[in-house]
Short mmCIF file of C-alpha atoms in Angstrom, two decimals:
data_model
loop_
_atom_site.label_atom_id
_atom_site.label_comp_id
_atom_site.label_asym_id
_atom_site.label_seq_id
_atom_site.Cartn_x
_atom_site.Cartn_y
_atom_site.Cartn_z
CA UNK A 1197 25.07 414.19 203.00
CA UNK A 1198 22.89 411.07 203.02
CA UNK A 1199 23.41 407.37 202.23
CA UNK A 1200 20.56 405.53 200.52
CA UNK A 1201 20.20 401.78 200.51
CA UNK A 1202 17.83 399.32 198.88
CA UNK A 1203 17.73 395.87 200.49
CA UNK A 1204 16.16 393.01 198.46
CA UNK A 1205 13.62 395.47 197.07
CA UNK A 1206 10.54 394.15 195.27
CA UNK A 1207 7.31 395.63 193.87
CA UNK A 1208 4.35 393.55 192.71
CA UNK A 1209 1.28 395.01 191.07
CA UNK A 1210 -2.01 393.09 191.15
CA UNK A 1211 -4.13 393.28 187.96
CA UNK A 1212 -7.32 391.39 188.50
CA UNK A 1213 -6.21 387.80 189.11
CA UNK A 1214 -2.66 388.47 187.88
CA UNK A 1215 0.36 389.45 189.98
CA UNK A 1216 2.98 391.33 188.00
CA UNK A 1217 6.47 391.57 189.41
CA UNK A 1218 7.71 395.00 188.34
CA UNK A 1219 10.84 394.66 190.51
CA UNK A 1220 12.30 391.56 192.11
CA UNK A 1221 15.12 391.45 194.65
CA UNK A 1222 17.18 394.56 193.92
CA UNK A 1223 19.88 395.64 196.40
CA UNK A 1224 22.17 398.59 196.03
CA UNK A 1225 23.86 401.34 198.00
CA UNK A 1226 24.05 404.99 196.96
CA UNK A 1227 26.78 406.59 199.07
CA UNK A 1228 26.91 410.38 199.55
CA UNK A 1229 28.07 412.07 196.32
CA UNK A 1230 27.64 408.92 194.21
CA UNK A 1231 26.53 408.75 190.59
CA UNK A 1232 24.42 405.69 189.74
CA UNK A 1233 22.85 404.95 186.39
CA UNK A 1234 19.97 402.50 186.09
CA UNK A 1235 19.43 401.05 182.63
CA UNK A 1236 17.56 398.27 180.89
CA UNK A 1237 14.89 397.74 178.27
CA UNK A 1238 11.41 399.19 178.45
CA UNK A 1239 9.41 397.52 181.22
CA UNK A 1240 12.46 396.29 183.07
CA UNK A 1241 11.57 398.14 186.29
CA UNK A 1242 13.79 401.22 185.99
CA UNK A 1243 11.16 403.79 186.85
CA UNK A 1244 9.66 401.50 189.49
CA UNK A 1245 13.03 401.39 191.27
CA UNK A 1246 13.36 405.12 191.13
CA UNK A 1247 9.90 405.67 192.55
CA UNK A 1248 10.66 403.32 195.43
CA UNK A 1249 14.03 404.90 196.21
CA UNK A 1250 12.47 408.35 195.96
CA UNK A 1251 9.65 407.35 198.40
CA UNK A 1252 7.04 407.99 195.71
CA UNK A 1253 5.80 404.41 196.10
CA UNK A 1254 6.12 401.67 198.72
CA UNK A 1255 7.71 398.27 198.15
CA UNK A 1256 5.88 394.98 198.57
CA UNK A 1257 9.09 393.36 199.70
CA UNK A 1258 12.43 394.51 201.07
CA UNK A 1259 13.20 397.93 202.36
CA UNK A 1260 14.58 401.38 201.57
CA UNK A 1261 16.96 402.85 204.14
CA UNK A 1262 17.96 406.48 204.37
CA UNK A 1263 20.94 407.04 206.68
CA UNK A 1264 20.12 403.67 208.30
CA UNK A 1265 16.41 404.42 208.94
CA UNK A 1266 13.92 402.09 207.36
CA UNK A 1267 11.59 404.45 205.49
CA UNK A 1268 8.65 402.01 205.96
CA UNK A 1269 8.72 402.94 209.63
CA UNK A 1270 8.08 406.62 208.88
CA UNK A 1271 4.67 408.28 208.80
CA UNK A 1272 3.26 409.61 205.52
CA UNK A 1273 3.98 413.13 206.73
CA UNK A 1274 7.64 412.28 207.46
CA UNK A 1275 8.04 410.65 204.08
CA UNK A 1276 6.56 413.72 202.39
CA UNK A 1277 8.88 415.95 204.35
CA UNK A 1278 11.88 413.95 203.22
CA UNK A 1279 10.74 414.16 199.59
CA UNK A 1280 10.36 417.92 199.86
CA UNK A 1281 13.58 418.64 201.70
CA UNK A 1282 16.15 415.93 201.05
CA UNK A 1283 15.24 414.59 197.64
CA UNK A 1284 14.99 416.26 194.26
CA UNK A 1285 13.24 414.94 191.12
CA UNK A 1286 13.70 415.51 187.36
CA UNK A 1287 11.45 413.74 184.92
CA UNK A 1288 11.26 413.24 181.14
CA UNK A 1289 8.16 415.42 181.04
CA UNK A 1290 9.19 418.77 182.42
CA UNK A 1291 6.01 419.30 184.48
CA UNK A 1292 6.29 423.08 184.33
CA UNK A 1293 3.23 425.23 184.92
CA UNK A 1294 2.39 427.13 181.72
CA UNK A 1295 1.09 430.21 183.42
CA UNK A 1296 4.23 430.78 185.53
CA UNK A 1297 7.55 432.25 184.55
CA UNK A 1298 10.75 430.20 184.74
CA UNK A 1299 11.73 431.66 188.09
CA UNK A 1300 8.20 431.17 189.48
CA UNK A 1301 8.28 427.47 188.45
CA UNK A 1302 11.60 427.10 190.24
CA UNK A 1303 10.31 428.86 193.35
CA UNK A 1304 6.97 427.04 193.52
CA UNK A 1305 8.02 424.06 195.75
CA UNK A 1306 9.36 426.37 198.41
CA UNK A 1307 6.34 428.68 198.17
CA UNK A 1308 4.06 425.67 198.70
CA UNK A 1309 6.11 424.93 201.80
CA UNK A 1310 5.27 428.33 203.16
CA UNK A 1311 8.61 430.05 202.51
CA UNK A 1312 8.08 433.79 201.87
CA UNK A 1313 8.37 434.98 198.28
CA UNK A 1314 11.01 437.56 199.24
CA UNK A 1315 13.22 434.70 200.43
CA UNK A 1316 12.63 432.33 197.51
CA UNK A 1317 12.84 434.74 194.56
CA UNK A 1318 16.59 435.47 194.87
CA UNK A 1319 17.40 431.77 195.22
CA UNK A 1320 15.21 430.84 192.22
CA UNK A 1321 16.98 433.44 190.03
CA UNK A 1322 20.39 432.32 191.36
CA UNK A 1323 19.62 428.72 190.38
CA UNK A 1324 18.51 429.80 186.89
CA UNK A 1325 21.80 431.63 186.53
CA UNK A 1326 23.53 428.41 187.67
CA UNK A 1327 21.90 426.40 184.87
CA UNK A 1328 22.60 429.12 182.27
CA UNK A 1329 19.14 430.69 182.08
CA UNK A 1330 19.55 434.01 183.91
CA UNK A 1331 18.32 435.90 180.82
CA UNK A 1332 15.26 433.64 180.52
CA UNK A 1333 14.01 433.91 184.11
CA UNK A 1334 10.89 435.87 183.19
CA UNK A 1335 9.93 433.72 180.19
CA UNK A 1336 7.09 431.22 180.39
CA UNK A 1337 7.59 427.58 179.33
CA UNK A 1338 6.10 428.02 175.88
CA UNK A 1339 8.77 430.61 175.19
CA UNK A 1340 11.56 428.15 176.03
CA UNK A 1341 13.07 425.27 174.04
CA UNK A 1342 12.86 421.69 175.31
CA UNK A 1343 16.41 421.83 176.61
CA UNK A 1344 15.73 425.11 178.38
CA UNK A 1345 12.57 423.73 179.96
CA UNK A 1346 14.56 420.78 181.34
CA UNK A 1347 17.14 423.17 182.76
CA UNK A 1348 14.34 424.98 184.57
CA UNK A 1349 13.16 421.59 185.89
CA UNK A 1350 16.68 420.87 187.11
CA UNK A 1351 16.83 424.23 188.88
CA UNK A 1352 13.45 423.51 190.49
CA UNK A 1353 14.77 420.12 191.73
CA UNK A 1354 17.59 421.97 193.54
CA UNK A 1355 15.62 424.76 195.13
CA UNK A 1356 15.30 422.96 198.51
CA UNK A 1357 19.05 421.99 198.50
CA UNK A 1358 18.39 418.23 198.27
CA UNK A 1359 21.02 415.66 199.16
CA UNK A 1360 19.93 413.16 196.47
CA UNK A 1361 18.59 413.94 192.99
CA UNK A 1362 16.60 411.34 190.99
CA UNK A 1363 16.39 411.84 187.24
CA UNK A 1364 13.98 409.60 185.29
CA UNK A 1365 14.79 409.62 181.57
CA UNK A 1366 15.63 413.35 181.70
CA UNK A 1367 16.84 413.36 178.11
CA UNK A 1368 14.07 411.23 176.63
CA UNK A 1369 12.40 414.20 174.90
CA UNK A 1370 15.60 415.88 173.76
CA UNK A 1371 17.94 415.58 170.77
CA UNK A 1372 21.40 414.07 171.13
CA UNK A 1373 23.33 417.33 171.41
CA UNK A 1374 20.92 418.84 173.92
CA UNK A 1375 20.90 415.56 175.87
CA UNK A 1376 24.68 415.65 176.31
CA UNK A 1377 24.42 419.20 177.72
CA UNK A 1378 21.67 418.23 180.15
CA UNK A 1379 23.61 415.20 181.46
CA UNK A 1380 26.74 417.35 181.93
CA UNK A 1381 24.69 419.98 183.76
CA UNK A 1382 23.12 417.34 186.04
CA UNK A 1383 26.58 416.07 186.99
CA UNK A 1384 27.81 419.60 187.54
CA UNK A 1385 25.06 420.56 189.96
CA UNK A 1386 24.90 417.24 191.80
CA UNK A 1387 27.93 414.85 192.00
CA UNK A 1388 30.53 417.61 191.45
CA UNK A 1389 29.00 419.45 194.43
CA UNK A 1390 28.68 416.49 196.79
CA UNK A 1391 25.09 415.50 196.00
CA UNK A 1392 24.11 412.02 194.87
CA UNK A 1393 22.57 411.46 191.45
CA UNK A 1394 20.48 408.40 190.51
CA UNK A 1395 19.80 408.54 186.79
CA UNK A 1396 17.39 406.23 184.93
CA UNK A 1397 18.04 405.98 181.21
CA UNK A 1398 17.35 403.68 178.24
CA UNK A 1399 20.39 405.09 176.42
CA UNK A 1400 23.44 402.78 176.74
CA UNK A 1401 25.85 405.61 176.10
CA UNK A 1402 24.42 407.67 178.99
CA UNK A 1403 24.27 404.58 181.25
CA UNK A 1404 28.00 404.06 180.65
CA UNK A 1405 28.95 407.64 181.48
CA UNK A 1406 32.46 407.84 182.90
CA UNK A 1407 32.50 407.66 186.69
CA UNK A 1408 29.02 406.14 187.01
CA UNK A 1409 28.19 403.00 188.90
CA UNK A 1410 25.84 401.08 186.66
CA UNK A 1411 22.87 398.88 187.57
CA UNK A 1412 21.33 396.94 184.69
CA UNK A 1413 17.81 395.59 185.09
CA UNK A 1414 16.17 392.85 183.08
CA UNK A 1415 12.57 391.79 183.68
CA UNK A 1416 12.61 393.49 187.08
CA UNK A 1417 15.75 391.64 188.19
CA UNK A 1418 19.25 393.06 188.63
CA UNK A 1419 22.12 391.96 186.41
CA UNK A 1420 25.39 392.13 188.36
CA UNK A 1421 27.40 395.24 187.52
CA UNK A 1422 30.74 396.54 188.92
CA UNK A 1423 30.29 398.48 192.16
CA UNK A 1424 26.65 397.60 192.67
CA UNK A 1425 25.40 395.05 195.17
CA UNK A 1426 22.86 392.90 193.34
#
């Protein structure tokens, strides 16, 4: 398992003559098997933090360390390899390909990595069984409900056996009952199995989920929370 650290992390965007601080001085540690929720109002820097931690963007200040290695020192290829093999991502928009079945959507990341179909297909179907969709494996996204599509997206995030899963507003497009099921499923397939989960949410109830370490952001700055270095 992997430990993830953010040290005095900042991200500034330049818009013409203006510099906008999307994130300013955030530090936290995500130990192996941890559950961290990141909350705050719209525009507070939640998604920016997740993108930096997930190596989808680069900071303008501070650093992201994975198992003690400063990710800024890695090549683009190494960062891409880490994203594909050690990190998993779940977003509010499911990002499923309409022309593929559920199991094909789950298998796609491994197929793009050159893993043979005969090796990926059983694992994709196994993951769909794990998220309760064994009987929907051959259905395309338009034949699935929103909650089912998000379950497919969760299965896809797990196909490479990641050590850390990032979820950015994974329940934002779902009703309250479905949202509760998705959060429970995420916990079941991550933290309860030794993976870390970093969950961005605008919902205070989800942010305060039992067992979670909470980081609250306001205007890109951290507000001290129990268990989080800020």
